[in-house]
mmCIF file of C-alpha atoms in Angstrom:
data_model
loop_
_atom_site.group_PDB
_atom_site.id
_atom_site.type_symbol
_atom_site.label_atom_id
_atom_site.label_comp_id
_atom_site.label_asym_id
_atom_site.label_seq_id
_atom_site.Cartn_x
_atom_site.Cartn_y
_atom_site.Cartn_z
ATOM 1 C CA MET A 13 20.032 -1.909 -22.106
ATOM 2 C CA SER A 14 18.977 -0.901 -18.874
ATOM 3 C CA GLN A 15 20.143 2.282 -17.098
ATOM 4 C CA PRO A 16 22.399 1.853 -14.116
ATOM 5 C CA LEU A 17 21.166 2.464 -10.549
ATOM 6 C CA ASP A 18 22.447 5.649 -8.904
ATOM 7 C CA PHE A 19 23.662 5.198 -5.343
ATOM 8 C CA TRP A 20 23.870 7.855 -3.236
ATOM 9 C CA PHE A 21 25.843 7.588 0.197
ATOM 10 C CA ASP A 22 27.906 9.716 2.781
ATOM 11 C CA PHE A 23 31.208 7.991 4.180
ATOM 12 C CA SER A 24 30.091 8.446 7.744
ATOM 13 C CA SER A 25 26.564 6.545 7.397
ATOM 14 C CA PRO A 26 26.459 3.133 8.741
ATOM 15 C CA TYR A 27 23.452 2.316 6.724
ATOM 16 C CA GLY A 28 25.196 3.556 3.669
ATOM 17 C CA TYR A 29 28.035 1.135 4.446
ATOM 18 C CA ILE A 30 25.567 -1.739 4.739
ATOM 19 C CA GLY A 31 24.046 -0.608 1.567
ATOM 20 C CA ALA A 32 27.321 -0.397 -0.118
ATOM 21 C CA GLU A 33 27.905 -3.922 0.689
ATOM 22 C CA LYS A 34 24.677 -5.065 -0.698
ATOM 23 C CA ILE A 35 23.900 -2.954 -3.786
ATOM 24 C CA GLY A 36 26.342 -4.479 -6.321
ATOM 25 C CA ALA A 37 24.950 -8.032 -5.856
ATOM 26 C CA LEU A 38 21.397 -7.001 -5.758
ATOM 27 C CA ALA A 39 21.364 -4.710 -8.886
ATOM 28 C CA GLY A 40 23.464 -7.467 -10.701
ATOM 29 C CA ARG A 41 20.877 -10.041 -9.993
ATOM 30 C CA HIS A 42 18.632 -7.862 -12.299
ATOM 31 C CA GLY A 43 21.276 -7.145 -15.082
ATOM 32 C CA ARG A 44 21.900 -3.605 -13.761
ATOM 33 C CA ASP A 45 25.273 -1.588 -13.008
ATOM 34 C CA VAL A 46 25.420 0.837 -10.283
ATOM 35 C CA THR A 47 26.944 4.374 -10.393
ATOM 36 C CA TRP A 48 28.273 5.294 -6.849
ATOM 37 C CA HIS A 49 28.045 9.027 -5.545
ATOM 38 C CA PRO A 50 29.536 9.744 -2.224
ATOM 39 C CA ILE A 51 27.988 12.887 -0.966
ATOM 40 C CA LEU A 52 28.313 15.337 2.158
ATOM 41 C CA LEU A 53 24.968 14.647 4.147
ATOM 42 C CA GLY A 54 25.892 17.725 6.327
ATOM 43 C CA ALA A 55 25.212 20.140 3.349
ATOM 44 C CA VAL A 56 21.694 17.937 2.874
ATOM 45 C CA PHE A 57 20.880 18.667 6.300
ATOM 46 C CA LYS A 58 21.376 22.434 5.791
ATOM 47 C CA VAL A 59 18.241 22.071 3.472
ATOM 48 C CA THR A 60 16.201 19.760 5.429
ATOM 49 C CA GLY A 61 17.099 20.833 8.649
ATOM 50 C CA GLY A 62 18.043 17.066 9.583
ATOM 51 C CA GLN A 63 20.815 16.183 12.166
ATOM 52 C CA PRO A 64 23.202 13.441 12.467
ATOM 53 C CA LEU A 65 21.665 10.485 14.310
ATOM 54 C CA PRO A 66 23.907 10.974 17.390
ATOM 55 C CA MET A 67 22.548 14.383 17.832
ATOM 56 C CA ILE A 68 18.791 13.387 18.075
ATOM 57 C CA PRO A 69 17.142 12.976 21.528
ATOM 58 C CA LEU A 70 15.773 9.279 22.066
ATOM 59 C CA LYS A 71 16.368 8.374 18.396
ATOM 60 C CA LYS A 72 20.304 8.542 19.043
ATOM 61 C CA ASP A 73 19.835 5.660 21.685
ATOM 62 C CA TYR A 74 17.638 3.642 19.438
ATOM 63 C CA ALA A 75 20.053 4.236 16.222
ATOM 64 C CA ARG A 76 23.009 2.971 18.319
ATOM 65 C CA LYS A 77 21.014 -0.287 18.993
ATOM 66 C CA ASP A 78 19.598 -0.518 15.410
ATOM 67 C CA ILE A 79 22.742 -0.036 13.469
ATOM 68 C CA GLU A 80 24.565 -2.880 15.185
ATOM 69 C CA ARG A 81 21.604 -5.278 15.056
ATOM 70 C CA SER A 82 20.702 -4.212 11.442
ATOM 71 C CA ALA A 83 24.489 -5.285 10.509
ATOM 72 C CA ARG A 84 23.995 -8.611 12.115
ATOM 73 C CA TYR A 85 20.607 -9.118 10.413
ATOM 74 C CA TYR A 86 22.068 -8.508 7.060
ATOM 75 C CA GLY A 87 25.142 -10.346 7.762
ATOM 76 C CA ILE A 88 27.599 -7.509 7.585
ATOM 77 C CA PRO A 89 30.526 -7.004 10.117
ATOM 78 C CA LEU A 90 30.358 -3.579 11.865
ATOM 79 C CA ASN A 91 32.101 -2.323 15.046
ATOM 80 C CA PRO A 92 30.832 1.184 16.148
ATOM 81 C CA PRO A 93 33.718 3.462 15.376
ATOM 82 C CA SER A 94 35.219 5.332 18.403
ATOM 83 C CA LYS A 95 34.815 8.806 16.514
ATOM 84 C CA PHE A 96 31.361 9.174 14.877
ATOM 85 C CA PRO A 97 30.066 11.001 12.787
ATOM 86 C CA ILE A 98 33.007 12.096 10.662
ATOM 87 C CA ALA A 99 33.628 14.561 7.802
ATOM 88 C CA GLY A 100 33.543 12.514 4.486
ATOM 89 C CA GLN A 101 35.647 14.951 2.210
ATOM 90 C CA ALA A 102 38.845 12.814 2.256
ATOM 91 C CA PRO A 103 37.499 9.569 1.404
ATOM 92 C CA SER A 104 34.781 11.166 -0.971
ATOM 93 C CA ARG A 105 37.547 13.031 -3.125
ATOM 94 C CA ALA A 106 39.732 10.038 -3.194
ATOM 95 C CA PHE A 107 36.755 8.120 -4.679
ATOM 96 C CA TYR A 108 35.972 10.420 -7.342
ATOM 97 C CA TRP A 109 39.682 10.729 -8.280
ATOM 98 C CA ALA A 110 39.928 6.907 -8.438
ATOM 99 C CA ALA A 111 36.674 6.597 -10.478
ATOM 100 C CA GLU A 112 37.896 8.900 -13.207
ATOM 101 C CA GLN A 113 40.347 6.169 -13.968
ATOM 102 C CA ASP A 114 38.269 2.947 -13.230
ATOM 103 C CA THR A 115 34.901 2.856 -11.748
ATOM 104 C CA ALA A 116 35.004 -0.625 -10.712
ATOM 105 C CA ALA A 117 38.294 -0.456 -8.822
ATOM 106 C CA ALA A 118 36.733 2.930 -7.302
ATOM 107 C CA LYS A 119 33.857 0.791 -5.765
ATOM 108 C CA GLN A 120 36.562 -1.406 -4.432
ATOM 109 C CA LEU A 121 38.224 1.546 -3.021
ATOM 110 C CA ALA A 122 34.913 2.838 -1.302
ATOM 111 C CA LEU A 123 34.307 -0.581 0.193
ATOM 112 C CA ALA A 124 37.823 -0.678 1.457
ATOM 113 C CA LEU A 125 37.472 2.714 3.164
ATOM 114 C CA TYR A 126 33.791 1.875 4.506
ATOM 115 C CA ARG A 127 35.294 -1.176 6.214
ATOM 116 C CA ALA A 128 38.233 0.519 7.503
ATOM 117 C CA PHE A 129 36.022 2.950 9.319
ATOM 118 C CA PHE A 130 33.096 0.459 10.556
ATOM 119 C CA VAL A 131 35.187 -2.514 10.906
ATOM 120 C CA ASP A 132 38.600 -1.553 11.965
ATOM 121 C CA ASP A 133 37.939 1.891 13.617
ATOM 122 C CA LYS A 134 40.130 3.872 11.231
ATOM 123 C CA ASP A 135 39.328 7.435 11.095
ATOM 124 C CA ILE A 136 39.018 8.092 7.411
ATOM 125 C CA SER A 137 38.358 11.571 7.646
ATOM 126 C CA SER A 138 42.103 11.737 8.090
ATOM 127 C CA PRO A 139 43.691 12.338 4.431
ATOM 128 C CA GLU A 140 46.640 10.346 5.745
ATOM 129 C CA ILE A 141 44.482 7.313 6.938
ATOM 130 C CA THR A 142 42.359 7.312 3.709
ATOM 131 C CA ALA A 143 45.735 7.301 1.536
ATOM 132 C CA GLU A 144 47.107 4.505 3.894
ATOM 133 C CA VAL A 145 43.682 2.475 3.129
ATOM 134 C CA ALA A 146 44.260 3.169 -0.499
ATOM 135 C CA ALA A 147 47.840 2.141 -0.460
ATOM 136 C CA THR A 148 46.519 -1.477 0.551
ATOM 137 C CA LEU A 149 44.738 -1.636 -2.951
ATOM 138 C CA GLY A 150 47.927 -0.355 -4.669
ATOM 139 C CA TYR A 151 47.206 3.120 -5.007
ATOM 140 C CA ALA A 152 50.013 5.531 -4.441
ATOM 141 C CA ARG A 153 49.749 7.582 -1.275
ATOM 142 C CA GLU A 154 50.835 10.934 -2.781
ATOM 143 C CA ASP A 155 48.368 10.641 -5.504
ATOM 144 C CA ILE A 156 45.521 10.091 -3.158
ATOM 145 C CA LEU A 157 46.778 12.843 -0.811
ATOM 146 C CA ALA A 158 46.892 15.142 -4.084
ATOM 147 C CA ALA A 159 43.483 14.270 -5.129
ATOM 148 C CA ILE A 160 42.201 15.288 -1.622
ATOM 149 C CA GLY A 161 43.898 18.477 -1.699
ATOM 150 C CA SER A 162 42.721 19.299 -5.417
ATOM 151 C CA GLY A 163 40.329 22.075 -6.194
ATOM 152 C CA ALA A 164 38.855 20.144 -9.006
ATOM 153 C CA LEU A 165 37.862 17.122 -6.841
ATOM 154 C CA LYS A 166 36.504 19.549 -4.109
ATOM 155 C CA GLU A 167 34.374 20.991 -6.861
ATOM 156 C CA ARG A 168 33.267 17.590 -7.845
ATOM 157 C CA LEU A 169 32.274 16.461 -4.568
ATOM 158 C CA ARG A 170 30.372 19.967 -4.201
ATOM 159 C CA ARG A 171 28.682 19.336 -7.349
ATOM 160 C CA GLU A 172 27.417 15.773 -6.638
ATOM 161 C CA THR A 173 26.076 16.910 -3.288
ATOM 162 C CA GLU A 174 24.243 19.768 -4.974
ATOM 163 C CA GLU A 175 22.916 17.376 -7.620
ATOM 164 C CA ALA A 176 22.100 14.906 -4.808
ATOM 165 C CA ILE A 177 19.950 17.737 -3.343
ATOM 166 C CA ALA A 178 18.331 18.780 -6.502
ATOM 167 C CA LEU A 179 17.296 14.970 -7.007
ATOM 168 C CA GLY A 180 15.618 15.187 -3.522
ATOM 169 C CA VAL A 181 18.301 13.005 -1.755
ATOM 170 C CA PHE A 182 17.959 13.625 1.842
ATOM 171 C CA GLY A 183 19.679 10.289 3.547
ATOM 172 C CA SER A 184 21.748 7.694 3.058
ATOM 173 C CA PRO A 185 21.861 5.197 1.280
ATOM 174 C CA TYR A 186 19.533 6.643 -1.233
ATOM 175 C CA VAL A 187 19.076 4.624 -4.612
ATOM 176 C CA ILE A 188 17.387 6.228 -7.666
ATOM 177 C CA VAL A 189 16.295 3.773 -10.465
ATOM 178 C CA ASP A 190 14.629 4.932 -13.494
ATOM 179 C CA GLY A 191 13.509 7.855 -11.570
ATOM 180 C CA GLU A 192 12.082 5.943 -8.471
ATOM 181 C CA PRO A 193 13.681 6.770 -5.242
ATOM 182 C CA PHE A 194 14.320 4.179 -2.361
ATOM 183 C CA TRP A 195 15.791 5.395 0.695
ATOM 184 C CA GLY A 196 17.603 3.353 3.368
ATOM 185 C CA VAL A 197 18.897 -0.312 3.495
ATOM 186 C CA ASP A 198 15.276 -1.204 4.614
ATOM 187 C CA ARG A 199 13.974 -0.147 1.184
ATOM 188 C CA LEU A 200 16.408 -2.783 -0.586
ATOM 189 C CA ASP A 201 13.537 -5.271 -0.473
ATOM 190 C CA GLN A 202 11.177 -2.747 -2.356
ATOM 191 C CA LEU A 203 13.828 -1.812 -4.789
ATOM 192 C CA GLU A 204 14.376 -5.567 -5.681
ATOM 193 C CA ARG A 205 10.909 -6.071 -6.376
ATOM 194 C CA TRP A 206 10.799 -2.936 -8.530
ATOM 195 C CA LEU A 207 13.828 -4.238 -10.479
ATOM 196 C CA ALA A 208 12.375 -7.822 -10.761
ATOM 197 C CA GLN A 209 8.741 -6.838 -11.710
ATOM 198 C CA GLY A 210 8.720 -3.189 -12.483
ATOM 199 C CA PRO A 211 6.687 -0.263 -10.986
ATOM 200 C CA PHE A 212 4.151 -1.397 -8.280
ATOM 201 C CA MET B 234 3.829 -17.527 29.367
ATOM 202 C CA SER B 235 5.590 -14.905 27.082
ATOM 203 C CA GLN B 236 4.880 -11.271 27.630
ATOM 204 C CA PRO B 237 2.811 -9.422 25.014
ATOM 205 C CA LEU B 238 4.391 -7.008 22.577
ATOM 206 C CA ASP B 239 3.819 -3.296 23.144
ATOM 207 C CA PHE B 240 2.626 -1.685 20.090
ATOM 208 C CA TRP B 241 3.045 2.204 20.170
ATOM 209 C CA PHE B 242 1.329 4.348 17.206
ATOM 210 C CA ASP B 243 -0.276 7.629 16.418
ATOM 211 C CA PHE B 244 -3.677 7.769 14.689
ATOM 212 C CA SER B 245 -2.341 10.347 12.077
ATOM 213 C CA SER B 246 0.674 7.855 11.257
ATOM 214 C CA PRO B 247 0.333 6.081 7.834
ATOM 215 C CA TYR B 248 3.030 3.721 8.815
ATOM 216 C CA GLY B 249 1.396 3.072 12.119
ATOM 217 C CA TYR B 250 -1.761 2.044 10.175
ATOM 218 C CA ILE B 251 0.177 -0.520 7.963
ATOM 219 C CA GLY B 252 1.818 -1.758 11.258
ATOM 220 C CA ALA B 253 -1.560 -1.936 12.701
ATOM 221 C CA GLU B 254 -2.700 -4.124 9.987
ATOM 222 C CA LYS B 255 0.093 -6.468 10.585
ATOM 223 C CA ILE B 256 1.172 -6.634 13.889
ATOM 224 C CA GLY B 257 -1.568 -9.192 15.468
ATOM 225 C CA ALA B 258 -0.925 -11.659 12.903
ATOM 226 C CA LEU B 259 2.837 -11.318 13.058
ATOM 227 C CA ALA B 260 2.721 -11.756 16.873
ATOM 228 C CA GLY B 261 0.025 -14.641 16.695
ATOM 229 C CA ARG B 262 2.426 -16.643 14.586
ATOM 230 C CA HIS B 263 4.802 -16.571 17.661
ATOM 231 C CA GLY B 264 2.222 -17.165 20.410
ATOM 232 C CA ARG B 265 2.185 -13.679 21.588
ATOM 233 C CA ASP B 266 -0.454 -10.984 22.258
ATOM 234 C CA VAL B 267 -0.143 -7.366 21.588
ATOM 235 C CA THR B 268 -1.060 -4.486 23.720
ATOM 236 C CA TRP B 269 -1.904 -1.472 21.657
ATOM 237 C CA HIS B 270 -1.009 1.960 22.657
ATOM 238 C CA PRO B 271 -2.163 4.927 21.095
ATOM 239 C CA ILE B 272 -0.088 8.011 21.672
ATOM 240 C CA LEU B 273 0.406 11.695 20.383
ATOM 241 C CA LEU B 274 3.691 12.135 18.424
ATOM 242 C CA GLY B 275 3.271 16.031 18.452
ATOM 243 C CA ALA B 276 4.197 15.662 22.191
ATOM 244 C CA VAL B 277 7.126 13.249 21.433
ATOM 245 C CA PHE B 278 8.446 15.702 18.820
ATOM 246 C CA LYS B 279 8.694 18.395 21.280
ATOM 247 C CA VAL B 280 11.201 16.391 22.971
ATOM 248 C CA THR B 281 13.277 14.988 19.902
ATOM 249 C CA GLY B 282 12.729 18.148 17.563
ATOM 250 C CA GLY B 283 11.119 15.997 15.177
ATOM 251 C CA GLN B 284 8.354 17.151 12.659
ATOM 252 C CA PRO B 285 5.473 15.470 10.946
ATOM 253 C CA LEU B 286 6.710 14.423 7.523
ATOM 254 C CA PRO B 287 4.744 16.965 5.494
ATOM 255 C CA MET B 288 6.892 19.466 6.940
ATOM 256 C CA ILE B 289 10.182 18.364 6.147
ATOM 257 C CA PRO B 290 11.868 19.665 2.821
ATOM 258 C CA LEU B 291 12.854 16.851 0.337
ATOM 259 C CA LYS B 292 11.653 13.996 2.798
ATOM 260 C CA LYS B 293 8.013 14.952 2.468
ATOM 261 C CA ASP B 294 7.973 14.338 -1.361
ATOM 262 C CA TYR B 295 9.640 11.068 -0.918
ATOM 263 C CA ALA B 296 7.423 10.223 2.132
ATOM 264 C CA ARG B 297 4.428 10.827 -0.025
ATOM 265 C CA LYS B 298 5.527 8.450 -2.691
ATOM 266 C CA ASP B 299 6.855 5.727 -0.069
ATOM 267 C CA ILE B 300 3.604 5.670 1.951
ATOM 268 C CA GLU B 301 1.642 4.860 -1.161
ATOM 269 C CA ARG B 302 4.410 2.514 -2.339
ATOM 270 C CA SER B 303 4.753 0.605 1.120
ATOM 271 C CA ALA B 304 1.075 0.162 1.489
ATOM 272 C CA ARG B 305 0.981 -1.520 -1.977
ATOM 273 C CA TYR B 306 4.194 -3.559 -1.056
ATOM 274 C CA TYR B 307 2.642 -4.747 2.180
ATOM 275 C CA GLY B 308 -0.989 -5.432 0.398
ATOM 276 C CA ILE B 309 -2.525 -2.900 2.398
ATOM 277 C CA PRO B 310 -5.273 -0.512 1.013
ATOM 278 C CA LEU B 311 -4.330 3.149 1.392
ATOM 279 C CA ASN B 312 -5.803 6.450 -0.089
ATOM 280 C CA PRO B 313 -4.056 9.613 1.059
ATOM 281 C CA PRO B 314 -6.189 11.509 3.309
ATOM 282 C CA SER B 315 -7.121 14.893 2.011
ATOM 283 C CA LYS B 316 -6.286 16.396 5.496
ATOM 284 C CA PHE B 317 -2.805 15.377 6.809
ATOM 285 C CA PRO B 318 -1.563 15.160 9.568
ATOM 286 C CA ILE B 319 -4.564 15.318 11.826
ATOM 287 C CA ALA B 320 -4.951 15.450 15.793
ATOM 288 C CA GLY B 321 -5.169 11.822 17.330
ATOM 289 C CA GLN B 322 -7.006 12.875 20.697
ATOM 290 C CA ALA B 323 -10.662 11.765 19.624
ATOM 291 C CA PRO B 324 -9.638 8.122 18.346
ATOM 292 C CA SER B 325 -7.110 7.718 20.882
ATOM 293 C CA ARG B 326 -9.399 8.406 23.731
ATOM 294 C CA ALA B 327 -12.042 6.416 22.183
ATOM 295 C CA PHE B 328 -9.715 3.534 21.951
ATOM 296 C CA TYR B 329 -8.742 3.667 25.633
ATOM 297 C CA TRP B 330 -12.318 3.947 26.884
ATOM 298 C CA ALA B 331 -13.015 0.727 24.633
ATOM 299 C CA ALA B 332 -10.015 -0.874 25.775
ATOM 300 C CA GLU B 333 -11.173 -0.650 29.671
ATOM 301 C CA GLN B 334 -14.009 -2.965 28.710
ATOM 302 C CA ASP B 335 -12.790 -5.209 25.999
ATOM 303 C CA THR B 336 -9.051 -5.213 24.617
ATOM 304 C CA ALA B 337 -9.819 -7.363 21.637
ATOM 305 C CA ALA B 338 -12.945 -5.131 20.540
ATOM 306 C CA ALA B 339 -10.839 -2.145 21.074
ATOM 307 C CA LYS B 340 -8.388 -3.255 18.607
ATOM 308 C CA GLN B 341 -11.043 -3.699 15.990
ATOM 309 C CA LEU B 342 -12.303 -0.185 16.672
ATOM 310 C CA ALA B 343 -8.763 1.198 16.362
ATOM 311 C CA LEU B 344 -8.461 -0.744 13.008
ATOM 312 C CA ALA B 345 -11.816 0.635 12.005
ATOM 313 C CA LEU B 346 -10.627 4.124 12.917
ATOM 314 C CA TYR B 347 -7.207 3.826 10.957
ATOM 315 C CA ARG B 348 -9.313 2.571 7.766
ATOM 316 C CA ALA B 349 -11.791 5.324 8.020
ATOM 317 C CA PHE B 350 -8.991 7.828 7.916
ATOM 318 C CA PHE B 351 -6.608 6.140 5.594
ATOM 319 C CA VAL B 352 -9.066 4.398 3.177
ATOM 320 C CA ASP B 353 -12.342 6.330 3.223
ATOM 321 C CA ASP B 354 -10.822 9.701 3.874
ATOM 322 C CA LYS B 355 -12.792 10.518 7.176
ATOM 323 C CA ASP B 356 -11.295 12.940 9.382
ATOM 324 C CA ILE B 357 -11.327 11.114 12.691
ATOM 325 C CA SER B 358 -9.882 14.082 14.643
ATOM 326 C CA SER B 359 -13.516 14.975 14.620
ATOM 327 C CA PRO B 360 -15.183 13.442 17.931
ATOM 328 C CA GLU B 361 -18.525 13.049 15.732
ATOM 329 C CA ILE B 362 -16.710 11.138 12.903
ATOM 330 C CA THR B 363 -14.783 9.035 15.550
ATOM 331 C CA ALA B 364 -18.320 8.340 17.089
ATOM 332 C CA GLU B 365 -19.887 7.595 13.781
ATOM 333 C CA VAL B 366 -17.108 4.970 13.009
ATOM 334 C CA ALA B 367 -17.564 3.338 16.496
ATOM 335 C CA ALA B 368 -21.346 3.274 15.963
ATOM 336 C CA THR B 369 -20.688 1.087 12.935
ATOM 337 C CA LEU B 370 -19.116 -1.592 15.362
ATOM 338 C CA GLY B 371 -21.937 -1.338 17.637
ATOM 339 C CA TYR B 372 -20.840 1.272 20.207
ATOM 340 C CA ALA B 373 -23.072 3.985 21.357
ATOM 341 C CA ARG B 374 -22.305 7.374 19.988
ATOM 342 C CA GLU B 375 -22.846 9.258 23.177
ATOM 343 C CA ASP B 376 -20.639 6.768 25.116
ATOM 344 C CA ILE B 377 -17.702 7.516 22.571
ATOM 345 C CA LEU B 378 -18.535 11.052 22.668
ATOM 346 C CA ALA B 379 -18.615 11.217 26.737
ATOM 347 C CA ALA B 380 -15.084 9.331 26.400
ATOM 348 C CA ILE B 381 -13.712 11.872 24.325
ATOM 349 C CA GLY B 382 -14.619 14.508 26.435
ATOM 350 C CA SER B 383 -13.693 12.649 29.700
ATOM 351 C CA GLY B 384 -10.974 14.244 32.109
ATOM 352 C CA ALA B 385 -10.032 10.522 32.900
ATOM 353 C CA LEU B 386 -9.373 9.569 29.388
ATOM 354 C CA LYS B 387 -7.381 12.850 28.508
ATOM 355 C CA GLU B 388 -5.385 12.085 31.403
ATOM 356 C CA ARG B 389 -4.950 8.392 30.332
ATOM 357 C CA LEU B 390 -3.606 9.429 26.977
ATOM 358 C CA ARG B 391 -1.272 11.982 28.400
ATOM 359 C CA ARG B 392 0.067 9.366 30.769
ATOM 360 C CA GLU B 393 0.521 6.881 27.913
ATOM 361 C CA THR B 394 2.472 9.362 25.749
ATOM 362 C CA GLU B 395 4.584 10.379 28.799
ATOM 363 C CA GLU B 396 5.269 6.695 29.386
ATOM 364 C CA ALA B 397 6.167 6.302 25.472
ATOM 365 C CA ILE B 398 8.806 9.074 25.916
ATOM 366 C CA ALA B 399 10.178 7.522 28.902
ATOM 367 C CA LEU B 400 10.613 4.228 27.278
ATOM 368 C CA GLY B 401 12.372 6.095 24.254
ATOM 369 C CA VAL B 402 9.448 5.756 21.759
ATOM 370 C CA PHE B 403 10.201 8.476 19.019
ATOM 371 C CA GLY B 404 7.935 7.448 16.070
ATOM 372 C CA SER B 405 5.147 5.334 15.022
ATOM 373 C CA PRO B 406 5.008 2.295 14.737
ATOM 374 C CA TYR B 407 7.157 1.395 17.592
ATOM 375 C CA VAL B 408 7.131 -2.046 19.016
ATOM 376 C CA ILE B 409 8.857 -3.288 22.270
ATOM 377 C CA VAL B 410 9.221 -6.620 22.889
ATOM 378 C CA ASP B 411 11.003 -8.240 26.069
ATOM 379 C CA GLY B 412 12.826 -4.680 26.424
ATOM 380 C CA GLU B 413 13.923 -4.540 22.733
ATOM 381 C CA PRO B 414 12.780 -1.670 20.545
ATOM 382 C CA PHE B 415 11.696 -1.853 16.709
ATOM 383 C CA TRP B 416 10.892 1.330 14.937
ATOM 384 C CA GLY B 417 8.954 1.273 11.818
ATOM 385 C CA VAL B 418 6.958 -1.107 9.646
ATOM 386 C CA ASP B 419 10.469 -1.795 7.951
ATOM 387 C CA ARG B 420 11.487 -3.392 11.204
ATOM 388 C CA LEU B 421 8.773 -5.998 11.185
ATOM 389 C CA ASP B 422 11.145 -8.386 9.547
ATOM 390 C CA GLN B 423 13.851 -7.933 12.253
ATOM 391 C CA LEU B 424 11.126 -8.256 14.825
ATOM 392 C CA GLU B 425 9.700 -11.679 13.321
ATOM 393 C CA ARG B 426 13.284 -13.024 13.581
ATOM 394 C CA TRP B 427 13.589 -11.836 17.001
ATOM 395 C CA LEU B 428 10.346 -13.820 18.018
ATOM 396 C CA ALA B 429 11.326 -16.781 16.021
ATOM 397 C CA GLN B 430 14.836 -17.134 17.196
ATOM 398 C CA GLY B 431 15.531 -15.074 20.132
ATOM 399 C CA PRO B 432 18.051 -11.993 20.477
ATOM 400 C CA PHE B 433 20.339 -11.587 17.536
#
């Protein structure tokens, strides 16, 4: 059986959000499952010298326009959050905790958190707000808050981010399939050709 | 009549090369002409803090792979040049000199220069090699060498690069149509939708 795709993303990344809305169906069309890995791009940027888009002259103005236009292009609802970028610790740790019990449910939690941030302008960097979003899916708020504060999940997120850097991940979304990397929503077309036809 | 598209690019940019091979036919399908503007991204990077791809940890390894894969994806021949990146002064000034006389011929010259660099591994940062490539299209070598050394064309290239920065151009290729910016070969799909349907 084919290996799952690895899908790396940061909860503060708008292109990661668009990718998250697309990746499951894309992989499914080619009989593949997807393993989701939220990470902290801030730690990656310490290695690459990268910066969050809103910090980069010229590019930040383009990015603001491109993010909204790309969402419309791909048919994904998006309202620019009033606070951006945000820290991804709370939603990422909540995700890994949920994934330890049920990976499919954890992906639904990740999508709910992304939508809360990028559609409903909820600041999911707040543990309380992440717990509130999780509660709408039936999670107990106190379990989510405990997970976010847990040393084991803090360590898990640190480890995943280090693994991402070791694999060469430098942005979000970033997909690796059978060792082949695809960075960005705009590489989903190439990823799909790869899945359909094999290496090119 | 519709305004031409403005196509900004750096002669050292592999994605600029792929875009150059694509932009004329794309615009033509929608009854648009294209105005070509070679610039020096090095001057732009002084404003944005950007760096050439081969300088960026993690991203450089991905870029090497992505450039070759993208060329195959778009059906454009590409052999990674042995010297990369290069300075674009010689081919850019030769282009602007040729464009003062015949813009269509100048675009053919730009494509010949891009192919010399990205297919035949010729170092077009050398005035002699740029003149040699131009000679294959019927230009007099001494005219090209004189253009490359000319104060007026040096000034023209400086002015075009400054205009690019003023317009927000921070990468290559970068297309502006009716005030709307599109950065990257991977935005040609969005550009085409824009040309076909209008703003979205």
